[in-house]
Amino acid sequence: MAGILAPGLGVLAHLERLENQMSRSRKQSEEPQSVQAQERVLGTKIQKLRHLRDDLKAAVRHRRGSVKACIANVEPNRTVEVNEQEALEEKLENVKAVLQAYHFTGLSGKLTSRGVCVCINTAFEGNLLDSYFVDLVIQKPLRIHHHSVPVFIPLEEIAAKYLQTNIQHFLFSLCEYLNAYSGRKYQADRLQSDFAALLTGPLQRNPLCNLLSFTYKLDPGGQSFPFCARLLYKDLTATLPTDVTVTCQGGEALSTSWEEQRASHETLFCTKPLHQVFASFARREKLDMSLVS
Amino acid sequence: MDETVAEFIKRTILKIPMNELTTILKAWDFLSENQLQTVNFRQRKESVVQHLIHLCEEKRASLNDAALLDIIYTQFHQHQKVWDVFQMTKGPGEDVDLFDMKQFKNSFKKILQRALKNVTVSFRETEENAVWIRIAWGTQYTKPNQYKPTYVVYYSQTPYAFKSSSTLRRNTPLLGQALTVASKHHQIVKMDLRSRYLDSLKAIVFKQYNQTFETHNSTTPLQERSLGLDINMDSRIIHENIVEKERVQRITQETFGDYPQPQLEFAQYKLETKFKSDLNGSILAEREEPLRCLIKFSSPHLLEALKSLAPAGIADAPLSPLLTCIPNKRKNYFKIRDK
């Protein structure tokens, strides 16, 4: 291998030496002029860079000054931001209040990923009572996904009648049933809690509160016969009974005054909410007592 | 006190575990506070039972009192029975249901007593508008067997009743009739739903297993809730199949929701289908008669198990609708035939 390379190496080395000689001689002839030219070029470059440095220094000084001035004026800037935040919060509170206010309309809803969740807030005589939810899936056919309606409310029936054809009617019908149920329940609960003193036995009621049966006395300690009342609410969308029977437990024929009382009670139960009727009984009793003493 | 009644009460009390004894006796409300205070509950069980029987004798416990104790014991140990579900329907144009508990009880009892001279019927009402009915069956000539009663839980003003499964099936039609007539319904049908867990059956039948609703007041937006992914939060670990895992989680959440699943022990599928195959000319494909087979899925908590199948990687998501429709269709017995 050495033998093949050696002649090549000898020729190449020689060529290199000749090249170097040539470039050295060229340099020597150029030197004085190029050096001067290069010096001139570098000189102008230095000046340019100096100018640039001075400009930048000036700019930095200027910026620092204006920042200081900014910090001094920071109060009015910050209050602008705070005002914006307050305005947003106020807007948010407003919207929340409006959404809450929808509860008082009795029927509100929220869109869900698959449909809408309807909220029915029931009320009776200005008292806000229980709320019930129906989660609807918007598909063909429209269907109820899940709900919190009590099991004895005929939801399946109402849905079968109206859900597919007229959703408004479905919702209003359901509202009617639930509000009426809430109202009847409220009256029964009030009777049990507020007027237990006038009842001579436990109040018999059923889940829908559409059949109420109880015995009561107008003068709890007194000698009068107790009355038996049986209230039927055949209209599930109503809060007043459709049929009322009041009898006297004594069983014997009543004197005319007792008969009049019995008949008037029947009318009262038909026309006024249950707890209001008993409130009037209690007032009358108080009045009688005060007259006696 | 009748000897049979004494024996009946004794056997019932013996079944009650010691730690539940005072609670159940209080719920029974037959023996007074004073009487119960005279009992030393730290003795051996046999001594406690003897003392209690003595007190019951003093108070002259009747068969009805004994039956009531049995009902309370069963209410505390509902899971020991398997419950079937029945649905009733009203005839067309029937009146509004004015349910009267007294009338119902009288009517129910009368129908059974008219058909079978010897039958013990007892009632206990609960707070959730349900009435527990206990029926001990006899025949025209034999006294009722108090040790094999049937229980019915009826939710008034609804079409649903739950009945404990029993081996004495010959009385089921009569029981159905009594329930239907007394509750002023027209027909009764057994649903394809069965479980030991009465609460779960109730939740499925009344569609009350999901009680979370979206309102404007709910503070946690749905996206923020953690999907329960047990993925390492270390950012240095990259999960290659995270997209797939999230897809599975999303589908599972859409199908099963975030609420606790009602508890069922099994789902049973009866198949009667013809063999379907891509290959022509196989022997099975030529068979005219459908193949019959029964597939049963069992688990201590079937729906939770199904819910965890796809996230655990054991099954593909979405699961077969035959499995996921169970609570919605209110069935855990299916018959699948060729259409």
XYZ file of C-alpha atoms in Angstrom:
632
model
C 0.000 0.000 0.000
C 2.808 2.422 0.925
C 4.304 2.029 -2.462
C 1.074 3.066 -4.230
C 0.569 6.146 -2.038
C 4.154 7.375 -1.887
C 4.390 8.723 -5.428
C 0.945 10.407 -4.985
C 2.049 11.931 -1.753
C 5.217 13.281 -3.270
C 3.329 14.996 -6.129
C 0.624 16.438 -3.852
C 3.140 17.744 -1.340
C 4.971 19.528 -4.069
C 1.812 21.100 -5.420
C 0.959 22.329 -1.930
C 4.353 23.996 -1.507
C 3.964 25.797 -4.776
C 0.482 26.991 -3.772
C 1.729 28.362 -0.473
C 4.544 30.166 -2.156
C 2.163 31.834 -4.518
C -0.246 33.004 -1.856
C 2.589 34.350 0.319
C 3.961 36.393 -2.510
C 0.482 37.762 -3.300
C -0.072 38.731 0.299
C 3.170 40.614 0.553
C 2.260 42.715 -2.465
C -1.252 43.481 -1.101
C -0.491 44.135 2.536
C -0.100 47.813 2.997
C -3.249 48.732 0.998
C -5.554 46.053 2.419
C -4.500 46.783 5.959
C -5.353 50.393 5.595
C -8.636 49.576 3.924
C -9.480 47.144 6.683
C -8.597 49.706 9.304
C -10.915 52.210 7.703
C -13.758 49.671 7.547
C -13.326 48.673 11.182
C -13.150 52.285 12.241
C -16.536 53.132 10.714
C -17.983 49.994 12.253
C -16.784 51.060 15.703
C -18.373 54.445 15.302
C -21.657 52.950 14.211
C -21.702 50.622 17.194
C -20.930 53.501 19.547
C -23.856 55.459 18.123
C -26.135 52.448 18.582
C -25.000 52.016 22.182
C -25.716 55.647 22.965
C -29.156 55.430 21.407
C -30.016 52.330 23.381
C -28.801 53.874 26.642
C -30.979 56.899 26.004
C -33.976 54.692 25.281
C -33.471 52.738 28.511
C -33.263 55.959 30.513
C -36.452 57.185 28.880
C -38.320 53.949 29.643
C -37.248 53.964 33.263
C -38.553 57.477 33.639
C -41.953 56.690 32.189
C -42.306 53.537 34.318
C -41.640 55.584 37.432
C -44.298 58.000 36.325
C -46.672 55.047 35.771
C -46.153 53.693 39.273
C -46.885 57.123 40.644
C -50.173 57.153 38.738
C -51.135 53.557 39.613
C -54.202 54.378 41.827
C -56.565 55.560 39.116
C -55.610 52.590 36.830
C -56.373 49.933 39.454
C -59.812 51.285 40.334
C -60.836 50.990 36.691
C -60.082 47.262 36.838
C -61.883 46.821 40.152
C -64.968 48.566 38.841
C -65.099 46.155 35.921
C -64.899 43.179 38.275
C -67.617 44.548 40.492
C -69.846 45.128 37.494
C -69.363 41.517 36.407
C -70.123 40.195 39.881
C -73.230 42.287 40.048
C -74.344 40.919 36.681
C -73.711 37.382 37.906
C -75.744 37.968 41.069
C -78.553 39.403 38.983
C -78.640 36.391 36.714
C -78.609 34.019 39.686
C -81.465 35.955 41.272
C -83.493 35.795 38.061
C -82.944 32.048 37.838
C -84.024 31.642 41.443
C -87.048 33.821 40.801
C -88.156 31.347 38.165
C -88.882 28.995 41.047
C -91.719 31.276 42.080
C -93.399 30.845 38.713
C -93.822 27.197 39.669
C -92.264 25.810 36.495
C -88.615 26.166 35.531
C -86.038 24.113 33.746
C -82.399 23.649 32.888
C -81.021 22.312 29.652
C -79.052 19.095 30.033
C -76.730 17.259 27.679
C -79.573 15.010 26.557
C -82.633 17.227 26.967
C -84.094 19.249 29.768
C -84.582 18.860 33.505
C -87.902 20.418 34.482
C -88.473 21.602 38.047
C -92.020 21.967 39.366
C -92.258 24.050 42.540
C -95.601 23.601 44.233
C -97.348 26.170 46.390
C -100.601 26.606 48.260
C -102.035 29.882 49.563
C -98.748 31.675 49.053
C -96.700 29.015 50.853
C -93.890 27.483 48.813
C -94.090 23.703 49.230
C -92.197 20.707 47.816
C -90.356 20.658 44.475
C -90.438 17.826 41.981
C -88.175 17.091 39.028
C -88.749 15.446 35.671
C -85.707 14.778 33.487
C -86.713 14.534 29.832
C -84.668 13.078 26.992
C -85.227 14.924 23.753
C -85.412 12.115 21.234
C -88.059 10.676 19.000
C -90.052 9.527 20.927
C -89.738 12.006 23.797
C -89.220 10.082 27.010
C -88.795 10.548 30.741
C -85.313 9.551 31.864
C -85.901 9.775 35.597
C -88.015 11.825 38.003
C -88.841 12.519 41.633
C -92.637 12.536 41.298
C -94.315 10.480 44.064
C -95.358 6.994 42.984
C -99.072 7.536 43.537
C -99.310 10.505 41.147
C -100.506 9.092 37.792
C -97.426 10.284 35.890
C -97.484 7.356 33.443
C -101.093 8.129 32.558
C -100.472 11.823 32.004
C -97.387 11.041 29.915
C -99.312 8.508 27.828
C -101.931 11.128 27.065
C -99.863 14.215 26.341
C -96.099 13.746 26.295
C -95.714 12.901 22.622
C -98.335 15.229 21.196
C -98.344 18.343 23.357
C -95.509 18.780 25.815
C -96.951 22.021 27.198
C -100.170 20.272 28.089
C -98.158 17.468 29.715
C -96.264 19.912 31.912
C -99.297 21.965 32.884
C -101.339 18.866 33.646
C -98.541 17.475 35.810
C -98.245 20.866 37.552
C -101.965 20.776 38.286
C -101.807 17.318 39.849
C -98.698 18.072 41.895
C -99.923 21.448 43.136
C -103.285 19.993 44.113
C -101.601 17.074 45.913
C -99.261 19.478 47.725
C -102.207 21.649 48.733
C -104.227 18.744 50.087
C -101.212 17.400 51.931
C -100.561 20.840 53.409
C -104.137 21.073 54.719
C -103.977 17.590 56.254
C -100.584 18.299 57.848
C -101.819 21.610 59.278
C -104.903 19.917 60.726
C -102.757 17.289 62.436
C -100.195 19.714 63.791
C -102.184 22.845 64.667
C -105.626 21.534 65.639
C -104.838 18.227 67.349
C -106.689 19.506 70.414
C -109.994 19.561 68.528
C -109.575 16.034 67.118
C -110.839 13.158 69.228
C -108.988 10.487 67.266
C -106.192 10.146 64.726
C -106.638 11.612 61.262
C -107.120 8.834 58.676
C -105.495 9.714 55.382
C -104.165 8.008 52.268
C -101.037 8.738 50.186
C -102.798 11.074 47.730
C -104.572 12.808 50.629
C -107.813 12.428 48.680
C -109.726 10.646 51.393
C -109.681 12.149 54.873
C -111.619 10.815 57.808
C -111.621 12.253 61.332
C -113.694 12.907 64.431
C -113.716 16.290 66.130
C -115.360 18.224 68.912
C -116.003 21.936 68.999
C -115.501 22.091 72.751
C -112.709 19.646 73.572
C -113.394 19.310 77.291
C -117.123 19.675 77.059
C -120.130 17.410 76.915
C -121.100 17.860 73.301
C -121.134 14.914 70.907
C -118.200 14.575 68.564
C -118.740 14.951 64.831
C -117.440 12.475 62.234
C -116.307 13.924 58.952
C -115.447 12.109 55.749
C -113.945 14.193 52.941
C -113.591 12.767 49.425
C -111.532 14.559 46.805
C -112.584 12.878 43.581
C -110.990 15.589 41.470
C -107.243 15.060 41.808
C -106.578 18.517 40.422
C -108.555 20.237 43.177
C -107.679 21.191 46.730
C -111.280 21.263 47.979
C -113.320 18.094 48.488
C -116.008 16.983 46.042
C -118.030 15.048 48.640
C -118.375 15.762 52.334
C -120.356 13.807 54.911
C -120.582 14.999 58.506
C -122.390 12.787 61.001
C -122.872 12.973 64.695
C -121.382 10.140 66.736
C -124.192 10.176 69.213
C -126.383 8.283 66.816
C -129.592 9.510 68.297
C -131.781 12.020 66.525
C -130.226 15.443 66.763
C -131.873 18.508 68.070
C -132.500 21.171 65.425
C -129.560 23.280 66.586
C -127.182 20.316 66.271
C -128.643 19.464 62.879
C -128.089 23.059 61.741
C -124.515 22.929 62.960
C -123.900 19.635 61.227
C -125.227 20.959 57.915
C -123.229 24.179 58.210
C -120.063 22.195 58.856
C -120.656 20.174 55.721
C -120.918 23.384 53.705
C -117.834 24.843 55.380
C -115.679 21.813 54.535
C -116.832 21.985 50.919
C -116.021 25.631 50.458
C -113.009 26.425 52.626
C -109.598 24.778 53.080
C -109.587 22.314 55.958
C -107.214 24.098 58.313
C -109.069 27.399 57.830
C -112.334 25.748 58.841
C -110.698 24.482 62.012
C -109.135 27.878 62.638
C -112.626 29.362 62.591
C -113.803 26.616 65.010
C -110.934 27.482 67.346
C -111.722 31.203 67.157
C -115.394 30.575 67.880
C -114.453 28.409 70.844
C -112.214 31.160 72.217
C -115.027 33.645 71.763
C -117.503 31.373 73.545
C -115.047 30.787 76.385
C -114.445 34.499 76.834
C -118.199 35.108 76.892
C -118.698 32.429 79.555
C -115.916 33.720 81.817
C -102.293 -18.235 76.057
C -102.666 -21.027 73.546
C -99.831 -23.558 73.490
C -99.396 -23.162 69.746
C -99.185 -19.386 70.129
C -96.590 -19.756 72.895
C -94.567 -22.130 70.742
C -94.858 -19.775 67.775
C -93.662 -16.756 69.779
C -90.845 -18.825 71.282
C -89.580 -19.957 67.887
C -89.790 -16.430 66.505
C -87.835 -14.928 69.400
C -85.218 -17.700 69.120
C -84.585 -16.637 65.498
C -83.808 -13.059 66.537
C -80.063 -12.393 67.049
C -79.297 -11.141 70.584
C -78.051 -7.745 69.433
C -81.371 -7.007 67.714
C -83.647 -8.355 70.424
C -84.366 -5.132 72.308
C -84.907 -3.153 69.097
C -87.401 -5.654 67.729
C -89.234 -6.005 71.050
C -89.549 -2.224 71.248
C -90.902 -2.082 67.687
C -93.407 -4.812 68.615
C -94.625 -2.599 71.431
C -96.523 -5.462 73.077
C -94.533 -5.840 76.280
C -94.389 -2.635 78.315
C -91.219 -0.734 79.260
C -91.589 -1.955 82.838
C -91.902 -5.559 81.766
C -88.851 -5.351 79.510
C -86.812 -3.806 82.304
C -87.348 -6.916 84.423
C -85.565 -9.059 81.831
C -81.857 -9.690 82.149
C -80.672 -9.732 78.557
C -77.177 -10.806 79.525
C -78.276 -14.318 80.389
C -78.083 -17.296 78.090
C -80.534 -16.941 75.255
C -82.765 -19.810 76.408
C -83.279 -18.130 79.790
C -84.076 -14.780 78.178
C -86.605 -16.448 75.873
C -88.270 -18.269 78.754
C -88.636 -15.056 80.715
C -90.104 -13.280 77.694
C -92.623 -16.078 77.074
C -93.669 -15.827 80.701
C -94.265 -12.083 80.274
C -96.239 -12.708 77.070
C -98.411 -15.171 78.951
C -99.044 -12.603 81.660
C -100.239 -10.205 79.017
C -102.206 -12.908 77.204
C -100.627 -12.609 73.799
C -102.949 -13.603 70.976
C -102.205 -15.192 67.618
C -102.435 -11.743 66.072
C -99.782 -10.381 68.436
C -97.531 -13.296 67.546
C -98.116 -12.741 63.831
C -97.198 -9.074 64.268
C -93.883 -10.070 65.881
C -93.251 -12.331 62.895
C -93.903 -9.452 60.492
C -91.463 -7.204 62.360
C -88.795 -9.921 62.330
C -89.255 -10.306 58.560
C -89.098 -6.535 58.054
C -85.722 -6.534 59.798
C -84.552 -9.561 57.763
C -86.054 -8.806 54.366
C -83.042 -10.269 52.561
C -83.826 -13.745 53.805
C -86.767 -13.883 51.408
C -86.825 -13.664 47.623
C -89.350 -11.116 46.397
C -91.470 -11.169 43.217
C -93.131 -8.092 41.773
C -96.753 -7.869 40.678
C -98.404 -5.128 38.661
C -102.123 -4.447 38.674
C -104.184 -2.598 36.109
C -107.431 -0.756 36.414
C -110.318 -1.385 34.062
C -111.140 1.270 31.494
C -113.063 4.251 32.803
C -112.658 3.381 36.449
C -113.067 6.007 39.116
C -110.358 7.877 40.869
C -108.666 5.731 43.523
C -110.107 6.778 46.865
C -108.063 4.347 48.905
C -109.443 3.624 52.351
C -107.089 1.489 54.433
C -109.840 0.101 56.674
C -111.939 -0.897 53.697
C -108.943 -2.501 51.994
C -108.022 -4.592 55.032
C -111.605 -5.761 55.576
C -112.118 -6.599 51.940
C -108.806 -8.466 51.634
C -109.417 -10.538 54.744
C -113.005 -11.359 53.793
C -112.054 -12.643 50.346
C -109.430 -14.999 51.768
C -111.583 -16.154 54.641
C -114.518 -16.852 52.353
C -112.396 -19.048 50.095
C -110.366 -20.851 52.766
C -111.970 -21.183 56.127
C -108.614 -21.392 57.872
C -106.301 -18.509 57.171
C -104.497 -15.974 59.397
C -104.244 -12.491 57.946
C -102.287 -9.735 59.698
C -101.416 -6.189 58.660
C -98.732 -3.693 59.602
C -98.570 -0.219 58.065
C -95.255 1.514 57.468
C -94.391 5.160 57.056
C -93.733 4.984 53.333
C -97.421 4.415 52.561
C -96.871 0.672 52.355
C -98.820 -2.039 54.138
C -97.181 -5.365 55.016
C -99.607 -8.259 54.880
C -98.827 -11.648 56.412
C -100.896 -14.659 55.376
C -100.617 -18.055 57.042
C -102.369 -20.667 54.935
C -104.589 -23.497 56.065
C -107.226 -25.510 54.233
C -110.876 -26.285 54.831
C -109.814 -28.959 57.317
C -106.384 -27.968 58.613
C -105.311 -25.042 60.744
C -103.039 -22.432 59.201
C -99.351 -23.293 59.115
C -97.726 -20.366 60.930
C -94.245 -21.405 59.881
C -94.672 -20.985 56.122
C -96.432 -17.644 55.716
C -96.533 -15.499 52.604
C -95.749 -11.791 52.830
C -97.150 -9.106 50.553
C -95.985 -5.493 50.613
C -98.539 -3.253 48.903
C -97.977 0.412 48.123
C -101.429 1.943 48.295
C -102.640 4.083 45.416
C -100.033 2.494 43.136
C -100.469 -0.595 40.963
C -97.522 -2.445 42.540
C -97.215 -5.149 45.155
C -94.236 -7.274 46.225
C -94.732 -10.856 47.297
C -92.318 -13.212 49.019
C -91.589 -16.299 46.918
C -92.882 -19.448 48.451
C -93.124 -23.090 47.534
C -96.880 -23.113 48.153
C -97.827 -21.886 44.740
C -101.388 -23.083 44.702
C -102.551 -20.117 46.747
C -101.044 -17.498 44.451
C -104.123 -17.015 42.224
C -106.346 -16.541 45.278
C -103.906 -14.072 46.765
C -103.804 -12.164 43.485
C -107.559 -12.026 43.374
C -107.837 -10.788 46.955
C -105.288 -8.054 46.335
C -106.869 -6.959 43.053
C -110.413 -6.781 44.337
C -109.532 -5.169 47.672
C -107.455 -2.461 45.975
C -110.155 -1.891 43.342
C -108.079 -3.036 40.398
C -109.058 -5.202 37.483
C -106.144 -7.500 36.684
C -102.848 -8.588 38.164
C -99.735 -9.697 36.309
C -96.403 -10.986 37.554
C -93.449 -8.925 36.337
C -90.205 -10.566 35.191
C -88.352 -9.077 38.116
C -87.107 -10.854 41.208
C -84.550 -10.152 43.921
C -83.827 -10.468 47.639
C -83.445 -6.743 47.990
C -86.872 -5.206 48.439
C -85.494 -1.646 48.503
C -83.789 -2.173 45.149
C -86.921 -3.671 43.624
C -88.870 -0.675 44.852
C -86.297 1.704 43.374
C -86.437 -0.063 40.008
C -90.217 -0.410 39.842
C -90.915 3.182 40.879
C -87.973 4.451 38.824
C -86.431 6.116 41.858
C -82.872 4.798 41.619
C -81.516 8.037 40.219
C -82.365 11.014 42.370
C -79.785 13.523 41.139
C -81.211 16.318 39.053
C -79.500 19.232 37.322
C -80.590 22.584 38.638
C -79.197 26.080 38.381
C -78.221 25.812 42.039
C -75.873 22.890 41.611
C -72.389 24.224 42.235
C -70.269 21.524 40.645
C -70.327 21.693 36.868
C -70.542 18.196 35.470
C -67.244 18.275 33.629
C -65.269 19.013 36.766
C -66.340 15.900 38.604
C -63.571 13.346 38.586
C -64.523 10.399 36.458
C -63.004 8.067 39.011
C -60.145 7.256 36.697
C -57.440 5.631 38.738
C -54.722 7.050 36.514
C -51.425 8.162 38.013
C -51.336 11.919 38.185
C -47.568 12.004 37.678
C -47.002 14.004 34.536
C -43.918 12.018 33.653
C -46.093 9.004 32.887
C -47.898 9.031 29.578
C -50.716 6.573 29.076
C -50.724 5.395 25.522
C -54.391 4.488 25.481
C -55.731 7.439 27.480
C -58.101 8.423 24.710
C -59.665 4.966 24.738
C -59.826 4.917 28.559
C -61.639 8.258 28.589
C -64.064 7.058 25.922
C -64.879 3.962 27.965
C -65.326 6.065 31.121
C -67.637 8.477 29.325
C -69.810 5.723 27.874
C -70.003 3.952 31.241
C -71.038 7.169 32.929
C -73.707 7.842 30.312
C -75.134 4.339 30.593
C -74.974 3.782 34.342
C -74.917 7.324 35.734
C -73.156 8.388 38.922
C -75.729 7.096 41.381
C -75.491 3.783 43.278
C -76.999 0.946 41.239
C -79.988 -0.968 42.614
C -78.936 -4.363 43.954
C -79.875 -7.497 42.026
C -78.350 -10.951 42.305
C -78.860 -12.278 38.823
C -80.105 -11.795 35.274
C -81.453 -14.727 33.322
C -81.789 -14.999 29.541
C -83.754 -17.777 27.913
C -82.766 -18.062 24.280
C -84.859 -19.782 21.656
C -83.215 -18.876 18.430
C -82.131 -20.564 15.248
C -78.448 -20.976 14.668
C -76.963 -18.184 12.587
C -73.740 -18.766 10.731
C -71.768 -17.294 7.857
C -70.709 -20.713 6.632
C -73.235 -22.367 4.435
C -74.080 -25.970 4.742
C -73.194 -26.477 8.386
C -75.310 -29.012 10.196
C -76.495 -26.549 12.804
C -77.620 -23.980 10.239
C -79.807 -26.557 8.528
C -81.596 -27.394 11.761
C -85.239 -26.334 11.641
C -85.934 -26.235 15.332
C -84.591 -23.330 17.330
C -81.837 -23.974 19.848
C -82.764 -23.516 23.442
C -80.367 -22.399 26.115
C -80.384 -20.563 29.384
C -77.752 -18.013 30.340
C -77.593 -16.746 33.886
C -75.380 -13.963 35.206
C -74.964 -14.080 38.989
C -73.278 -11.660 41.334
C -73.677 -10.288 44.853
C -74.339 -6.956 43.110
C -74.990 -7.587 39.429
C -75.433 -4.034 38.154
C -72.292 -2.711 39.848
C -70.407 -5.681 38.392
C -71.708 -4.901 34.884
C -70.785 -1.250 35.380
C -67.181 -2.184 36.169
C -66.736 -4.570 33.202
C -65.724 -2.044 30.547
C -63.471 0.125 32.768
C -61.707 -3.059 33.926
C -61.019 -3.975 30.311
C -63.005 -7.220 30.460
C -65.670 -6.155 28.012
C -66.003 -3.643 25.228
C -67.902 -0.430 25.748
C -70.766 0.041 25.075
C -72.108 -3.123 26.701
C -74.881 -5.074 25.069
C -78.233 -3.334 25.535
C -79.601 -6.656 26.804
C -77.465 -6.117 29.908
C -77.843 -2.379 30.315
C -81.614 -2.270 29.898
C -82.300 -4.154 33.148
C -83.300 -1.256 35.436
C -84.961 0.678 32.641
C -87.099 -2.231 31.444
C -87.701 -3.368 35.057
C -86.794 -6.948 34.167
C -84.144 -9.446 35.060
C -85.749 -12.385 33.273
C -85.615 -12.262 29.497
C -86.976 -14.488 26.747
C -85.244 -13.985 23.454
C -86.804 -15.415 20.337
C -86.232 -14.949 16.647
C -88.393 -12.141 15.338
